[in-house]
Coordinates of C-alpha atoms in Angstrom, one line a residue:
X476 CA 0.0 0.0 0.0
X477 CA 3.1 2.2 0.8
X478 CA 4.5 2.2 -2.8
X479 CA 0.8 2.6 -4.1
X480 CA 0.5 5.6 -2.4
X481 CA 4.3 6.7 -3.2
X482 CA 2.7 5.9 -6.7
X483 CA -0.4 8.1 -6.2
X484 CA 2.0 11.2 -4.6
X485 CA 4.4 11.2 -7.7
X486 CA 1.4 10.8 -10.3
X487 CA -0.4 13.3 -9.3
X488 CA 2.3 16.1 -9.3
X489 CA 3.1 15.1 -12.5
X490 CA -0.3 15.4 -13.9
X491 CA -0.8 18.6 -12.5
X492 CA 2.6 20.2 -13.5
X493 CA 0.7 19.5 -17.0
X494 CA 2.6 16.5 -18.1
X495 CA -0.1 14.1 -17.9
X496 CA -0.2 12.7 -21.6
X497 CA 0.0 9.5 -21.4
X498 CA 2.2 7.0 -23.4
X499 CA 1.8 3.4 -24.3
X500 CA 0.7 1.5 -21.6
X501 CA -0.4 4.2 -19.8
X502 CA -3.7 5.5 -18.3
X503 CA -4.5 8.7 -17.6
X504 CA -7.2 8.2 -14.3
X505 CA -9.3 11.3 -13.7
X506 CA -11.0 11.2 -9.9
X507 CA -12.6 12.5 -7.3
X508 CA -12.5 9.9 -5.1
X509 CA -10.0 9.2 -1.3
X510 CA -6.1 8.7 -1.6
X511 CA -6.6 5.0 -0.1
X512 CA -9.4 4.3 -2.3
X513 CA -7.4 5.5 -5.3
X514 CA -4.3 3.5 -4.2
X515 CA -6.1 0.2 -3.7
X516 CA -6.7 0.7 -7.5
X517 CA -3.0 1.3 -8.4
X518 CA -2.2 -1.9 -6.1
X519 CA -5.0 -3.8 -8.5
X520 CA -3.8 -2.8 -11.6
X521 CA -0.1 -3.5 -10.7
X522 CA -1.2 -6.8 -9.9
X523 CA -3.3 -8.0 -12.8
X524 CA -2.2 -5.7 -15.5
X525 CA 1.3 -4.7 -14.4
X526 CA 2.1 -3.4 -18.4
X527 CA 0.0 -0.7 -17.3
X528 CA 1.3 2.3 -15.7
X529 CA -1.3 4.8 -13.8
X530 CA -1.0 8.5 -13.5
X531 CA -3.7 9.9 -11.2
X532 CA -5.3 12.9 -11.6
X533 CA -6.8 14.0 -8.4
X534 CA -9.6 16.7 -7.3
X535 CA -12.8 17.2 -7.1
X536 CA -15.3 15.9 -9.5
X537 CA -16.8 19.2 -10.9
X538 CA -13.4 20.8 -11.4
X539 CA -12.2 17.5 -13.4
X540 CA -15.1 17.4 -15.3
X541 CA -14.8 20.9 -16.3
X542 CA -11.1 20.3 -16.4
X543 CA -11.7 17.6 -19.3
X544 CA -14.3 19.5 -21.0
X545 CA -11.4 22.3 -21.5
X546 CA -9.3 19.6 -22.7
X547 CA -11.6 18.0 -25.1
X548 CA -9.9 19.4 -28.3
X549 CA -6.5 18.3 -27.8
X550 CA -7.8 15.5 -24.7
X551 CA -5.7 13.8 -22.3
X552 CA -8.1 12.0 -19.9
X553 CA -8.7 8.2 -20.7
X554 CA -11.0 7.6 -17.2
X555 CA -12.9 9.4 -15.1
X556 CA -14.0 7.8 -11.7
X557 CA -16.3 9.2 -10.3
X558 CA -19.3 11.4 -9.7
X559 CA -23.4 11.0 -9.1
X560 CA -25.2 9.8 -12.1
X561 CA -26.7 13.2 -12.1
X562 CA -23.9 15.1 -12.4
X563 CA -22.4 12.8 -15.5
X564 CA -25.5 13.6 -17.1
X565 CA -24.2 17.6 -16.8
X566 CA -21.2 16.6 -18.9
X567 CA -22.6 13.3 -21.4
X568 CA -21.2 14.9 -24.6
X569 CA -17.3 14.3 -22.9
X570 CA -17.8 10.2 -22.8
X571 CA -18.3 7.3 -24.9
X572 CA -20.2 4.0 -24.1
X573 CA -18.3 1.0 -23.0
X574 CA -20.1 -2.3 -22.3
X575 CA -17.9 -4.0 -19.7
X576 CA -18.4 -7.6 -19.3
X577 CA -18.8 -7.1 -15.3
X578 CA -22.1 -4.9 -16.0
X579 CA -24.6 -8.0 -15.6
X580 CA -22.5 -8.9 -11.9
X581 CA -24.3 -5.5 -11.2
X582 CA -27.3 -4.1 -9.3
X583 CA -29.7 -3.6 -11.8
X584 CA -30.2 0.2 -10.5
X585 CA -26.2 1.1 -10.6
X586 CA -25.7 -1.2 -14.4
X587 CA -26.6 1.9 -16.4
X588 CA -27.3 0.4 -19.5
X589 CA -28.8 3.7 -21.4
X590 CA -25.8 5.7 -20.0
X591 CA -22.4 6.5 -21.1
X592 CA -21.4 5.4 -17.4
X593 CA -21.5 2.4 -14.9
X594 CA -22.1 2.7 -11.9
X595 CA -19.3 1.7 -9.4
X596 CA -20.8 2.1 -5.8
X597 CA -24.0 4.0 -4.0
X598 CA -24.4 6.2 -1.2
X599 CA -27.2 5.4 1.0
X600 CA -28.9 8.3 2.8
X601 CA -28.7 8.1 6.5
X602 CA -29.7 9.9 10.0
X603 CA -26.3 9.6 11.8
X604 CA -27.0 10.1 15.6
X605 CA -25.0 11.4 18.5
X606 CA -26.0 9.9 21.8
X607 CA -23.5 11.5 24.1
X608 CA -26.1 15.2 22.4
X609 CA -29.5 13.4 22.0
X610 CA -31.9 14.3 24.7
X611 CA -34.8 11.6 24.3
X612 CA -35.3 9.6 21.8
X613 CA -33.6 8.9 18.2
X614 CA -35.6 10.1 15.4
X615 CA -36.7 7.2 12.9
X616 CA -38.1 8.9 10.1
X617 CA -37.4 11.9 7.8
X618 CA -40.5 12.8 8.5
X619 CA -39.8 12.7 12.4
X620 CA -36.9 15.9 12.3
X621 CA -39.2 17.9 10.5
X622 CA -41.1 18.5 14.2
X623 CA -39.8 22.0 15.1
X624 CA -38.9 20.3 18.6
X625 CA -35.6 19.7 16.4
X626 CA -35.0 22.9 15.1
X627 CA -31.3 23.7 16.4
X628 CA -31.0 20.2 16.7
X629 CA -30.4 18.6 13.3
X630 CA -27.9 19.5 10.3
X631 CA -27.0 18.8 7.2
X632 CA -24.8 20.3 4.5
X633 CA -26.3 23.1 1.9
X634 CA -28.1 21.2 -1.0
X635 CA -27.0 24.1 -3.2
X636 CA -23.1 23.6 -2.9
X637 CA -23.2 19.6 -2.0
X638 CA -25.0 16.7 -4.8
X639 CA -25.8 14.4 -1.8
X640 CA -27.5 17.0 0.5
X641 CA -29.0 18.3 -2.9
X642 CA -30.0 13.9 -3.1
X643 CA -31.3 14.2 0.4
X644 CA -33.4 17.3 -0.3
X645 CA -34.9 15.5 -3.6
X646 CA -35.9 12.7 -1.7
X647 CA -37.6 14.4 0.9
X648 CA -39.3 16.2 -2.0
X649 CA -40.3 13.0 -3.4
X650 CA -41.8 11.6 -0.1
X651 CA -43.2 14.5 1.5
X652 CA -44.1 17.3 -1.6
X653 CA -43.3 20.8 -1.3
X654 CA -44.8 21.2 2.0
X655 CA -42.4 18.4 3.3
X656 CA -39.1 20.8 2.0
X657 CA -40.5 23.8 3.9
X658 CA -40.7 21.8 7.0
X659 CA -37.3 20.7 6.6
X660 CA -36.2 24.3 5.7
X661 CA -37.3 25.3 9.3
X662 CA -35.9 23.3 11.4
X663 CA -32.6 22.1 9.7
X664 CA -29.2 24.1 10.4
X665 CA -27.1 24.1 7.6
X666 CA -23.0 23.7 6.6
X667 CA -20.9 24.9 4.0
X668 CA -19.7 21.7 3.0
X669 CA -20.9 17.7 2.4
X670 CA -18.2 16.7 5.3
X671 CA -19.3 19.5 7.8
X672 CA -22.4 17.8 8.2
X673 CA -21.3 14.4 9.2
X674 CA -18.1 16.0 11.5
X675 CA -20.3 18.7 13.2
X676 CA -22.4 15.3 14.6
X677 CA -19.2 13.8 15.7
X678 CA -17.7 16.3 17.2
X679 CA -21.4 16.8 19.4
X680 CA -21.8 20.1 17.6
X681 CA -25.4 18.3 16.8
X682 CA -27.5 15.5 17.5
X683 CA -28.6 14.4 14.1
X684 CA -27.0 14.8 11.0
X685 CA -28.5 14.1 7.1
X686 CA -25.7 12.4 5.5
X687 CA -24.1 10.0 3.4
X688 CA -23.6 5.8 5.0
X689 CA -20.2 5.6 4.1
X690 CA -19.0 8.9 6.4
X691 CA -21.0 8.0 9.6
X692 CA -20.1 4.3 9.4
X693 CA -16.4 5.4 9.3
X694 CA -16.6 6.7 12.9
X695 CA -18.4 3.8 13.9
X696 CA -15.7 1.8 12.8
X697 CA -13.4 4.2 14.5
X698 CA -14.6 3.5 17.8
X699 CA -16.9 6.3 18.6
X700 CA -19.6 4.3 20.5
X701 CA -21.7 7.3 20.9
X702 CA -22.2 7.1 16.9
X703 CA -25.0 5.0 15.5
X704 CA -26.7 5.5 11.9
X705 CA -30.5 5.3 11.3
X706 CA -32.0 4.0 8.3
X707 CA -35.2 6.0 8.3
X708 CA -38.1 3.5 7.9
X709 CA -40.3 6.1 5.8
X710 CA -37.0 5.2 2.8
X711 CA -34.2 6.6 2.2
X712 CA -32.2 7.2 -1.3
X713 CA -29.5 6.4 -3.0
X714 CA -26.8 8.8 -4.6
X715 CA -25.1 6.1 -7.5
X716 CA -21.9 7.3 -8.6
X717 CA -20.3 6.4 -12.2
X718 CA -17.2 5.3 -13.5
X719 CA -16.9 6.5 -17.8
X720 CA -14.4 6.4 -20.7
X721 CA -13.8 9.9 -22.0
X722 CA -14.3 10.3 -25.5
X723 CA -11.4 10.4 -28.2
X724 CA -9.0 8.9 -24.8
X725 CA -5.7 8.8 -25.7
X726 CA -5.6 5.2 -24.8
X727 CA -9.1 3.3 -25.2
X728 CA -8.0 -0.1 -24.7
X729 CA -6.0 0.0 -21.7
X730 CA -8.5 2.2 -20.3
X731 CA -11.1 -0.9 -21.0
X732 CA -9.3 -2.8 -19.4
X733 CA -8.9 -0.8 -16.0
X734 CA -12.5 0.0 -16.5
X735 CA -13.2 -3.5 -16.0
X736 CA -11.0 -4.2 -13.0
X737 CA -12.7 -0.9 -11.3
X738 CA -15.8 -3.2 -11.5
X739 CA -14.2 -6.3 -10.4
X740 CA -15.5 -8.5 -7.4
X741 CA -11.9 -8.6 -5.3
X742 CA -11.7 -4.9 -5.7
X743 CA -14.7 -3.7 -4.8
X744 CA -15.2 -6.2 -2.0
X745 CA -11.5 -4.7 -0.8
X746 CA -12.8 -0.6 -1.3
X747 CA -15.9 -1.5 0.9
X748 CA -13.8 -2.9 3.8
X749 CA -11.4 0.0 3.1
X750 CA -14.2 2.8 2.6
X751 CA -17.8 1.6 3.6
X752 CA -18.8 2.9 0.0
X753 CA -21.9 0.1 -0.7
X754 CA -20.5 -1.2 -4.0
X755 CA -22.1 -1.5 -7.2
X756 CA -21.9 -5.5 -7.5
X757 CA -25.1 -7.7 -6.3
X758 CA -22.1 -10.3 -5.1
X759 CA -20.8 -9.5 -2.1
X760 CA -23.3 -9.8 0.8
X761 CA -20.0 -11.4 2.5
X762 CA -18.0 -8.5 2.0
X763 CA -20.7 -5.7 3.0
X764 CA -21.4 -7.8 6.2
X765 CA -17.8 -7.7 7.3
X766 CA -18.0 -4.1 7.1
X767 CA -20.8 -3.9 9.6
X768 CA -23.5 -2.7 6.5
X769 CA -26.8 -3.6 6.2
X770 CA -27.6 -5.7 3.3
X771 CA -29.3 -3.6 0.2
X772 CA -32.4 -5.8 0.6
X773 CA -32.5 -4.9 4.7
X774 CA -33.2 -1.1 3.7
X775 CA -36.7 0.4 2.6
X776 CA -35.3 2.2 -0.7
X777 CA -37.1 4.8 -2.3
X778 CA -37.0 4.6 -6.4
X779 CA -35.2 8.0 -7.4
X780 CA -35.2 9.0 -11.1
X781 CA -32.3 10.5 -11.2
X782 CA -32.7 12.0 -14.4
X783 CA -35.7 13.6 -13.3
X784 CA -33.8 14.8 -10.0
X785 CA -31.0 16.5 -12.4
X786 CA -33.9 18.1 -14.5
X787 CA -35.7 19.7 -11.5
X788 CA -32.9 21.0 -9.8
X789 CA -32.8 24.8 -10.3
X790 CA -36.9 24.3 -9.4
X791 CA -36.1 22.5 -6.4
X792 CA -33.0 24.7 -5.4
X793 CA -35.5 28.1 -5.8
X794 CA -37.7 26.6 -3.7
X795 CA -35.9 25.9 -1.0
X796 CA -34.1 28.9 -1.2
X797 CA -37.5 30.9 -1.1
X798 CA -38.4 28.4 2.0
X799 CA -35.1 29.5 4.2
X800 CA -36.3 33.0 3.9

């Protein structure tokens, strides 16, 4: 893992001193996603495709996307991994459609079939609690921290700057109607970014937090007792993020073929232990119970067009922002 992440280091200074173009055997990896996550992948790839050499391009996923879209006439990127299906949608005119072979091992909801992307993992939408804070009981609904006996109480990050607050607001749109964002509006206090919603609860700054599965299950795993996740049993969403081949890459086939390992059972069963990302594969119940995750079928999921949730964003965003006054 050391010289993975020695790997990572040296890659992505090069790449961002603007010698990123690659060379034979080479991939150029555009993402968004954690330094261990990322050098998990370069430990895969140097074990089952060692003529491949990776050089990582790291940051955030709207400024690569926009990064490769400035690119596209004289492009660099082979990969980009990854962002909510939402978001790709933003930017579908920069990919082209691969058909791994590891898309039927797949949830059907995260194969993407129609898209230019696959999906390579899902965040589920949780209440993530703070005992040592909480005076009474837990909430177990969404529709529970809309009582203004929470107001002060409850936080999540801005849906306006963050895609899975801006997924949490949606689904609360979709279950509860205008009148259930105006509720939330009230009573929620909001943070500037998608991680100060999920710290502020850990750090007893609040006793409920709207976030992502993946971020409160980290501290449980860390040993903070007083942490505990709630799967509200009104439904919650999912927030599928896609892995894509960028259009005209400069190397197609090797960028298959990393494509194809990104989807691969042993790797995604190892980023879940490493991550608590739910992966995209319907094959490893094993792997997500060893992590301490509830199995997908265990969780009252409520269907999210997430076209649709792209399309009414600026309606949704207006009126929320009308709604905080």
């Amino acid at each position: 893992m050391r010289k993975a992440l020695q790997h990572l280091v040296v890659a992505t200074a090069i790449a961002l001193a603007g010698t990123a173009a690659a060379t034979a055997g080479e991939v150029n990896l555009y993402t968004s996603n954690s330094e261990d996550s990322v050098a998990m992948v370069l430990d895969k790839v140097r074990e089952e495709a060692p003529d491949i050499t990776i050089n990582v391009i790291a940051g955030s996923s709207g400024t690569l996307l926009r990064r490769i879209e400035a690119e596209k006439a004289n492009n660099v990127a082979d990969l980009f991994w990854s962002s909510g299906f939402s978001t790709l949608a933003e930017f579908s005119d920069l990919f082209e459609k691969y058909d791994s072979p590891q898309v039927d091992n797949l949830l059907p909801a995260l194969q993407a079939k129609d898209d230019l992307w696959t999906g390579t993992n899902t965040h589920v939408m949780v209440l993530m609690i703070n005992e040592d804070v909480l005076e009474g009981a837990a909430p177990e609904t969404w529709q529970d921290i809309m009582n203004e006996s929470w107001k002060g109480k409850v936080t999540m990050a801005d849906p306006a700057n963050s895609s899975s607050a801006y997924a949490q607001l949606y689904g609360i749109y979709t279950l509860y109607g205008e009148e259930g964002v105006r509720k939330l509006a009230d009573v929620v206090s909001l943070q500037g970014s998608t991680s100060g919603a999920y710290r502020s609860v850990a750090q007893g700054e609040f006793a409920v937090g709207m976030t992502m599965e993946y971020a409160a299950q980290r501290y449980v795993a860390g040993g903070q007792n007083e942490i505990r996740l709630v799967y509200p049993s009104d439904g919650t969403f999912l927030s599928p993020e896609g892995l894509t081949l960028i259009k005209n890459a400069p190397h197609p086939d090797d960028a298959r073929r990393v494509y194809d390992l990104l989807l691969s059972k042993d790797l995604q069963a190892g980023l879940v232990g490493l991550t608590f990302r739910r992966p995209s594969r319907a094959d490893l119940d094993e792997a997500l119970q060893s992590s301490g995750l509830p199995l997908m079928n265990d969780i009252r999921i409520i269907d999210i067009d997430q076209g649709k949730a792209a399309a009414e964003r600026d309606m949704l965003l207006d009126l929320w922002t009308k709604a905080r006054g």
